[in-house]
């Protein structure tokens, strides 16, 4: 943003060097940390602005700009040049030695040893200390002399000394003004006094007095000074005094002295334009032409300005036409001139002249959009005049200059069509095709269709047509129209292989089933019969079969070809499709064929089994079907299917030995292959039904029931044989072997029940109850069953533990007392553990001191 601020401020100051706000903006922007411009570019801008103000003799603006340039150049080699120039302007042009003193001191720092600088500093400091004495001496001399020129000079010297060193003191500026006014009143040619008076008035903003001084300088000074003074007066009148007529007079005086002065011309032209004083504006330009102040090469601009004033400002194109004609002779391709003559020739119906003017402009232009636009316009004119040939040439030129000119392209299409110039039209469309992006497939296809249409209808060259149809198919593989046209062309050219390729392509994309079938059939026959190309023939017959699934020719040919080429997957797929439509025996035959193919050629055993099962579902009586299914299932280790086949064989067996053999195999499959104890049990039960004493059946069922935990069935099995001892042994053995605590308890309790209820031998059940206690140490039932057995066998050492279990489960105090008394007896009398016996007796007494003989029992036990 600082860069824009700098440019804006410099522009404003060139328009009004006394605009303090612009100076502030410029100062802030230039001294900012980042002014937004490279240092070199900023220096160039400031230097260019300073040169403008120097030319106008606006010394305060020059000094300010030099101060900024000096600050930017600080520490660089060019700083010294800026310092010298700043010191000169302050001393010689602004009469400000005090302000110049720091600059001289800086020069002394940068260039030490410069005696002239040292002398200047010493002189300024000395004069600053005694300037009043010097002024008084000058004024005393003024009082003594009568010679006007000398008197005016002395007044100027006194005023200058006071301004240089005392201008900031109160009343000094007024004294300076009085002496300077008196000086120029005495001698109007004292331009040094007028110069200083201009500095003072400008510094103090006394604009009316400043204008008067500038008028004096502009009247009496040298020509160069007068021109500059008129320019400064013009700006002052326009910007500060708001006296536009005074400004006009000043700028007109400047033009009289310096014809062609740019600033004066710009102001007067703007002034007359703003007030629509067109006659004055035309007169201004014409005067510049008459005075010869227009430099060679600038006549065009003046002619153009006069023409524009007549045309646009005054509304008099007749008066403008000669001036635009002059411009046209110098610059035939000038845009404003062409615009004028378009309008002029249209009003006057001068089509031929406009065409000639545009032709001259076209010759003068270099290639590019403007030349293309002129060519298009000339083409339109020629077309309106029914000159198609010329119009075509101009549109072609326009299109060469600007390939994106859609108007020229469309016009050429129209003209080529009108003149039946088909080949150029096709070439034009081909160039247009090159401009369409590759990704815009839709647009390219549409244009290719148009090119193909022109070839087909007008050029009638199938060979030339082929590339465009091919491109269409490359871009749009589903383009049925192009595919059909390619089929026609290749057939006409007898290019059979290409014909077959696109016949198949057309068959693939056609929406008509009947056409698709016809094409596939023709392609398949020709590939095989004419070219012996079995692979392509198969592809075509497969396409035909997709359209007509029951086509006999396709099915039979494909079956034959697949077998020849040993294409087993394809043959299998073909059979699958045929099976969808087959029925009855034919379908079964297909299923059996597919099952065999899947198993023997395709290594698809699971599919083979599935197909055999489908056939079995249709007709279970098919010879060899069960054998084939069982064999394949065994090969695939599909024992569930093997079991299913065996189940069918059991049902189908006609004699007992055969059924018995199948059931044994079935039981083995369930048990050994399927890990299905229930299934195995069902099979072996059926074996027992046929042969009750079958040892393997008994063994297998026993193991199966045990594994399943089915003790009721196991008991039923042994009950049928009346073998209760065997059942008890089996249960006991199983209980000993199992690691499952739950099974150990179940098997043990069941064996105990067999001993007690079936065999009537409860003493043999002690092992069963002992196993239960090994799993459930506080099992009451086992303990209660073992107590009488151990007492009969006088196994006293084991009894306390059992009574302890019963004591734990005893529900009443009396029962507990009874058990404790028995424990005390066993401990005291059977196993000689008197201490334990006393303990049991004491617990019984503590539970119920009132039971019969309680105290006596305790005493008796204690006395043991």
PDB file of N, CA and C in Angstrom, residues 181-247:
ATOM      1  N   UNK A 181       9.073  44.830  -0.930  1.00  0.00           N
ATOM      2  CA  UNK A 181       8.056  45.537  -1.701  1.00  0.00           C
ATOM      3  C   UNK A 181       8.600  46.904  -2.138  1.00  0.00           C
ATOM      4  N   UNK A 182       9.293  47.602  -1.210  1.00  0.00           N
ATOM      5  CA  UNK A 182       9.876  48.907  -1.565  1.00  0.00           C
ATOM      6  C   UNK A 182      10.937  48.744  -2.636  1.00  0.00           C
ATOM      7  N   UNK A 183      11.708  47.643  -2.508  1.00  0.00           N
ATOM      8  CA  UNK A 183      12.790  47.406  -3.471  1.00  0.00           C
ATOM      9  C   UNK A 183      12.257  47.258  -4.880  1.00  0.00           C
ATOM     10  N   UNK A 184      11.186  46.418  -5.060  1.00  0.00           N
ATOM     11  CA  UNK A 184      10.692  46.205  -6.425  1.00  0.00           C
ATOM     12  C   UNK A 184       9.852  47.380  -6.902  1.00  0.00           C
ATOM     13  N   UNK A 185       9.348  48.191  -5.944  1.00  0.00           N
ATOM     14  CA  UNK A 185       8.646  49.400  -6.351  1.00  0.00           C
ATOM     15  C   UNK A 185       9.636  50.393  -6.945  1.00  0.00           C
ATOM     16  N   UNK A 186      10.812  50.490  -6.331  1.00  0.00           N
ATOM     17  CA  UNK A 186      11.849  51.394  -6.838  1.00  0.00           C
ATOM     18  C   UNK A 186      12.390  50.877  -8.162  1.00  0.00           C
ATOM     19  N   UNK A 187      12.635  49.527  -8.232  1.00  0.00           N
ATOM     20  CA  UNK A 187      13.245  48.954  -9.440  1.00  0.00           C
ATOM     21  C   UNK A 187      12.521  47.659  -9.769  1.00  0.00           C
ATOM     22  N   UNK A 188      11.636  47.692 -10.773  1.00  0.00           N
ATOM     23  CA  UNK A 188      10.849  46.512 -11.162  1.00  0.00           C
ATOM     24  C   UNK A 188      11.715  45.427 -11.794  1.00  0.00           C
ATOM     25  N   UNK A 189      12.921  45.787 -12.105  1.00  0.00           N
ATOM     26  CA  UNK A 189      13.804  44.782 -12.708  1.00  0.00           C
ATOM     27  C   UNK A 189      14.663  44.073 -11.675  1.00  0.00           C
ATOM     28  N   UNK A 190      14.443  44.383 -10.394  1.00  0.00           N
ATOM     29  CA  UNK A 190      15.210  43.698  -9.351  1.00  0.00           C
ATOM     30  C   UNK A 190      14.569  42.313  -9.121  1.00  0.00           C
ATOM     31  N   UNK A 191      14.900  41.376  -9.993  1.00  0.00           N
ATOM     32  CA  UNK A 191      14.257  40.056  -9.950  1.00  0.00           C
ATOM     33  C   UNK A 191      14.736  39.208  -8.777  1.00  0.00           C
ATOM     34  N   UNK A 192      15.922  39.569  -8.229  1.00  0.00           N
ATOM     35  CA  UNK A 192      16.360  38.854  -7.045  1.00  0.00           C
ATOM     36  C   UNK A 192      15.434  39.167  -5.882  1.00  0.00           C
ATOM     37  N   UNK A 193      15.020  40.459  -5.777  1.00  0.00           N
ATOM     38  CA  UNK A 193      14.066  40.835  -4.729  1.00  0.00           C
ATOM     39  C   UNK A 193      12.712  40.165  -4.974  1.00  0.00           C
ATOM     40  N   UNK A 194      12.288  40.128  -6.242  1.00  0.00           N
ATOM     41  CA  UNK A 194      11.018  39.467  -6.565  1.00  0.00           C
ATOM     42  C   UNK A 194      11.083  37.963  -6.253  1.00  0.00           C
ATOM     43  N   UNK A 195      12.251  37.379  -6.522  1.00  0.00           N
ATOM     44  CA  UNK A 195      12.434  35.953  -6.233  1.00  0.00           C
ATOM     45  C   UNK A 195      12.294  35.678  -4.733  1.00  0.00           C
ATOM     46  N   UNK A 196      12.978  36.504  -3.895  1.00  0.00           N
ATOM     47  CA  UNK A 196      12.887  36.313  -2.457  1.00  0.00           C
ATOM     48  C   UNK A 196      11.477  36.589  -1.969  1.00  0.00           C
ATOM     49  N   UNK A 197      10.825  37.612  -2.543  1.00  0.00           N
ATOM     50  CA  UNK A 197       9.467  37.934  -2.128  1.00  0.00           C
ATOM     51  C   UNK A 197       8.526  36.756  -2.441  1.00  0.00           C
ATOM     52  N   UNK A 198       8.762  36.070  -3.564  1.00  0.00           N
ATOM     53  CA  UNK A 198       7.960  34.884  -3.895  1.00  0.00           C
ATOM     54  C   UNK A 198       8.150  33.791  -2.850  1.00  0.00           C
ATOM     55  N   UNK A 199       9.414  33.607  -2.399  1.00  0.00           N
ATOM     56  CA  UNK A 199       9.697  32.607  -1.363  1.00  0.00           C
ATOM     57  C   UNK A 199       8.939  32.935  -0.086  1.00  0.00           C
ATOM     58  N   UNK A 200       8.979  34.224   0.317  1.00  0.00           N
ATOM     59  CA  UNK A 200       8.339  34.626   1.567  1.00  0.00           C
ATOM     60  C   UNK A 200       6.836  34.435   1.497  1.00  0.00           C
ATOM     61  N   UNK A 201       6.227  34.952   0.417  1.00  0.00           N
ATOM     62  CA  UNK A 201       4.770  34.848   0.295  1.00  0.00           C
ATOM     63  C   UNK A 201       4.313  33.385   0.215  1.00  0.00           C
ATOM     64  N   UNK A 202       5.100  32.555  -0.481  1.00  0.00           N
ATOM     65  CA  UNK A 202       4.697  31.143  -0.594  1.00  0.00           C
ATOM     66  C   UNK A 202       4.824  30.451   0.759  1.00  0.00           C
ATOM     67  N   UNK A 203       5.904  30.809   1.499  1.00  0.00           N
ATOM     68  CA  UNK A 203       6.094  30.200   2.808  1.00  0.00           C
ATOM     69  C   UNK A 203       4.960  30.581   3.752  1.00  0.00           C
ATOM     70  N   UNK A 204       4.464  31.796   3.656  1.00  0.00           N
ATOM     71  CA  UNK A 204       3.437  32.285   4.570  1.00  0.00           C
ATOM     72  C   UNK A 204       2.021  32.093   4.025  1.00  0.00           C
ATOM     73  N   UNK A 205       1.910  31.526   2.831  1.00  0.00           N
ATOM     74  CA  UNK A 205       0.588  31.257   2.267  1.00  0.00           C
ATOM     75  C   UNK A 205      -0.184  32.503   1.904  1.00  0.00           C
ATOM     76  N   UNK A 206       0.500  33.538   1.517  1.00  0.00           N
ATOM     77  CA  UNK A 206      -0.147  34.797   1.112  1.00  0.00           C
ATOM     78  C   UNK A 206      -0.297  34.754  -0.405  1.00  0.00           C
ATOM     79  N   UNK A 207      -1.370  34.060  -0.829  1.00  0.00           N
ATOM     80  CA  UNK A 207      -1.503  33.680  -2.232  1.00  0.00           C
ATOM     81  C   UNK A 207      -1.792  34.868  -3.160  1.00  0.00           C
ATOM     82  N   UNK A 208      -2.608  35.812  -2.697  1.00  0.00           N
ATOM     83  CA  UNK A 208      -2.916  36.960  -3.567  1.00  0.00           C
ATOM     84  C   UNK A 208      -1.650  37.782  -3.836  1.00  0.00           C
ATOM     85  N   UNK A 209      -0.850  38.076  -2.747  1.00  0.00           N
ATOM     86  CA  UNK A 209       0.387  38.822  -2.938  1.00  0.00           C
ATOM     87  C   UNK A 209       1.364  38.043  -3.809  1.00  0.00           C
ATOM     88  N   UNK A 210       1.389  36.707  -3.612  1.00  0.00           N
ATOM     89  CA  UNK A 210       2.262  35.868  -4.427  1.00  0.00           C
ATOM     90  C   UNK A 210       1.883  35.988  -5.902  1.00  0.00           C
ATOM     91  N   UNK A 211       0.564  35.982  -6.199  1.00  0.00           N
ATOM     92  CA  UNK A 211       0.135  36.126  -7.587  1.00  0.00           C
ATOM     93  C   UNK A 211       0.627  37.432  -8.185  1.00  0.00           C
ATOM     94  N   UNK A 212       0.577  38.499  -7.406  1.00  0.00           N
ATOM     95  CA  UNK A 212       1.026  39.805  -7.908  1.00  0.00           C
ATOM     96  C   UNK A 212       2.516  39.775  -8.236  1.00  0.00           C
ATOM     97  N   UNK A 213       3.308  39.123  -7.340  1.00  0.00           N
ATOM     98  CA  UNK A 213       4.755  39.031  -7.593  1.00  0.00           C
ATOM     99  C   UNK A 213       5.027  38.211  -8.847  1.00  0.00           C
ATOM    100  N   UNK A 214       4.276  37.099  -9.010  1.00  0.00           N
ATOM    101  CA  UNK A 214       4.469  36.253 -10.196  1.00  0.00           C
ATOM    102  C   UNK A 214       4.121  36.996 -11.474  1.00  0.00           C
ATOM    103  N   UNK A 215       3.087  37.846 -11.410  1.00  0.00           N
ATOM    104  CA  UNK A 215       2.732  38.650 -12.586  1.00  0.00           C
ATOM    105  C   UNK A 215       3.858  39.619 -12.937  1.00  0.00           C
ATOM    106  N   UNK A 216       4.508  40.181 -11.889  1.00  0.00           N
ATOM    107  CA  UNK A 216       5.636  41.081 -12.124  1.00  0.00           C
ATOM    108  C   UNK A 216       6.766  40.351 -12.824  1.00  0.00           C
ATOM    109  N   UNK A 217       7.109  39.158 -12.293  1.00  0.00           N
ATOM    110  CA  UNK A 217       8.199  38.385 -12.902  1.00  0.00           C
ATOM    111  C   UNK A 217       7.836  38.007 -14.329  1.00  0.00           C
ATOM    112  N   UNK A 218       6.574  37.602 -14.530  1.00  0.00           N
ATOM    113  CA  UNK A 218       6.149  37.172 -15.863  1.00  0.00           C
ATOM    114  C   UNK A 218       6.125  38.318 -16.856  1.00  0.00           C
ATOM    115  N   UNK A 219       6.124  39.557 -16.345  1.00  0.00           N
ATOM    116  CA  UNK A 219       6.073  40.715 -17.243  1.00  0.00           C
ATOM    117  C   UNK A 219       7.471  41.244 -17.546  1.00  0.00           C
ATOM    118  N   UNK A 220       8.370  41.239 -16.546  1.00  0.00           N
ATOM    119  CA  UNK A 220       9.624  41.955 -16.665  1.00  0.00           C
ATOM    120  C   UNK A 220      10.838  41.068 -16.873  1.00  0.00           C
ATOM    121  N   UNK A 221      10.728  39.780 -16.503  1.00  0.00           N
ATOM    122  CA  UNK A 221      11.934  38.934 -16.499  1.00  0.00           C
ATOM    123  C   UNK A 221      12.272  38.425 -17.893  1.00  0.00           C
ATOM    124  N   UNK A 222      13.315  37.563 -17.937  1.00  0.00           N
ATOM    125  CA  UNK A 222      13.708  36.934 -19.193  1.00  0.00           C
ATOM    126  C   UNK A 222      12.611  35.976 -19.656  1.00  0.00           C
ATOM    127  N   UNK A 223      12.727  35.573 -20.929  1.00  0.00           N
ATOM    128  CA  UNK A 223      11.689  34.708 -21.492  1.00  0.00           C
ATOM    129  C   UNK A 223      11.534  33.414 -20.696  1.00  0.00           C
ATOM    130  N   UNK A 224      12.643  32.789 -20.362  1.00  0.00           N
ATOM    131  CA  UNK A 224      12.566  31.514 -19.631  1.00  0.00           C
ATOM    132  C   UNK A 224      11.917  31.713 -18.273  1.00  0.00           C
ATOM    133  N   UNK A 225      12.292  32.788 -17.575  1.00  0.00           N
ATOM    134  CA  UNK A 225      11.704  33.056 -16.279  1.00  0.00           C
ATOM    135  C   UNK A 225      10.234  33.415 -16.411  1.00  0.00           C
ATOM    136  N   UNK A 226       9.908  34.130 -17.472  1.00  0.00           N
ATOM    137  CA  UNK A 226       8.522  34.529 -17.679  1.00  0.00           C
ATOM    138  C   UNK A 226       7.626  33.306 -17.914  1.00  0.00           C
ATOM    139  N   UNK A 227       8.117  32.388 -18.736  1.00  0.00           N
ATOM    140  CA  UNK A 227       7.314  31.174 -18.999  1.00  0.00           C
ATOM    141  C   UNK A 227       7.052  30.422 -17.696  1.00  0.00           C
ATOM    142  N   UNK A 228       8.117  30.223 -16.911  1.00  0.00           N
ATOM    143  CA  UNK A 228       7.958  29.502 -15.652  1.00  0.00           C
ATOM    144  C   UNK A 228       7.038  30.247 -14.702  1.00  0.00           C
ATOM    145  N   UNK A 229       7.157  31.589 -14.685  1.00  0.00           N
ATOM    146  CA  UNK A 229       6.303  32.383 -13.801  1.00  0.00           C
ATOM    147  C   UNK A 229       4.840  32.288 -14.217  1.00  0.00           C
ATOM    148  N   UNK A 230       4.578  32.321 -15.532  1.00  0.00           N
ATOM    149  CA  UNK A 230       3.192  32.170 -16.009  1.00  0.00           C
ATOM    150  C   UNK A 230       2.628  30.798 -15.595  1.00  0.00           C
ATOM    151  N   UNK A 231       3.449  29.769 -15.686  1.00  0.00           N
ATOM    152  CA  UNK A 231       2.970  28.430 -15.304  1.00  0.00           C
ATOM    153  C   UNK A 231       2.669  28.367 -13.807  1.00  0.00           C
ATOM    154  N   UNK A 232       3.580  28.954 -12.992  1.00  0.00           N
ATOM    155  CA  UNK A 232       3.336  28.944 -11.555  1.00  0.00           C
ATOM    156  C   UNK A 232       2.095  29.775 -11.215  1.00  0.00           C
ATOM    157  N   UNK A 233       1.941  30.900 -11.916  1.00  0.00           N
ATOM    158  CA  UNK A 233       0.771  31.748 -11.691  1.00  0.00           C
ATOM    159  C   UNK A 233      -0.509  31.008 -12.090  1.00  0.00           C
ATOM    160  N   UNK A 234      -0.460  30.263 -13.194  1.00  0.00           N
ATOM    161  CA  UNK A 234      -1.636  29.522 -13.628  1.00  0.00           C
ATOM    162  C   UNK A 234      -2.062  28.492 -12.588  1.00  0.00           C
ATOM    163  N   UNK A 235      -1.085  27.733 -12.053  1.00  0.00           N
ATOM    164  CA  UNK A 235      -1.430  26.752 -11.031  1.00  0.00           C
ATOM    165  C   UNK A 235      -1.957  27.420  -9.770  1.00  0.00           C
ATOM    166  N   UNK A 236      -1.316  28.566  -9.402  1.00  0.00           N
ATOM    167  CA  UNK A 236      -1.745  29.279  -8.203  1.00  0.00           C
ATOM    168  C   UNK A 236      -3.176  29.775  -8.354  1.00  0.00           C
ATOM    169  N   UNK A 237      -3.503  30.324  -9.512  1.00  0.00           N
ATOM    170  CA  UNK A 237      -4.848  30.847  -9.737  1.00  0.00           C
ATOM    171  C   UNK A 237      -5.879  29.723  -9.732  1.00  0.00           C
ATOM    172  N   UNK A 238      -5.499  28.596 -10.295  1.00  0.00           N
ATOM    173  CA  UNK A 238      -6.451  27.486 -10.388  1.00  0.00           C
ATOM    174  C   UNK A 238      -6.622  26.773  -9.057  1.00  0.00           C
ATOM    175  N   UNK A 239      -5.520  26.558  -8.311  1.00  0.00           N
ATOM    176  CA  UNK A 239      -5.572  25.722  -7.125  1.00  0.00           C
ATOM    177  C   UNK A 239      -5.832  26.504  -5.839  1.00  0.00           C
ATOM    178  N   UNK A 240      -5.266  27.744  -5.751  1.00  0.00           N
ATOM    179  CA  UNK A 240      -5.346  28.468  -4.493  1.00  0.00           C
ATOM    180  C   UNK A 240      -6.304  29.656  -4.525  1.00  0.00           C
ATOM    181  N   UNK A 241      -6.347  30.327  -5.661  1.00  0.00           N
ATOM    182  CA  UNK A 241      -7.184  31.533  -5.726  1.00  0.00           C
ATOM    183  C   UNK A 241      -8.571  31.273  -6.302  1.00  0.00           C
ATOM    184  N   UNK A 242      -8.746  30.063  -6.904  1.00  0.00           N
ATOM    185  CA  UNK A 242     -10.037  29.710  -7.526  1.00  0.00           C
ATOM    186  C   UNK A 242     -10.462  30.788  -8.521  1.00  0.00           C
ATOM    187  N   UNK A 243      -9.509  31.164  -9.363  1.00  0.00           N
ATOM    188  CA  UNK A 243      -9.766  32.163 -10.413  1.00  0.00           C
ATOM    189  C   UNK A 243      -9.416  31.524 -11.757  1.00  0.00           C
ATOM    190  N   UNK A 244     -10.342  30.706 -12.287  1.00  0.00           N
ATOM    191  CA  UNK A 244     -10.028  29.957 -13.504  1.00  0.00           C
ATOM    192  C   UNK A 244      -9.672  30.839 -14.696  1.00  0.00           C
ATOM    193  N   UNK A 245     -10.336  32.001 -14.835  1.00  0.00           N
ATOM    194  CA  UNK A 245     -10.033  32.851 -15.988  1.00  0.00           C
ATOM    195  C   UNK A 245      -8.634  33.422 -15.887  1.00  0.00           C
ATOM    196  N   UNK A 246      -8.219  33.748 -14.668  1.00  0.00           N
ATOM    197  CA  UNK A 246      -6.856  34.249 -14.473  1.00  0.00           C
ATOM    198  C   UNK A 246      -5.846  33.151 -14.813  1.00  0.00           C
ATOM    199  N   UNK A 247      -6.231  31.901 -14.426  1.00  0.00           N
ATOM    200  CA  UNK A 247      -5.359  30.774 -14.767  1.00  0.00           C
ATOM    201  C   UNK A 247      -5.287  30.586 -16.272  1.00  0.00           C
TER     202      UNK A 247
END
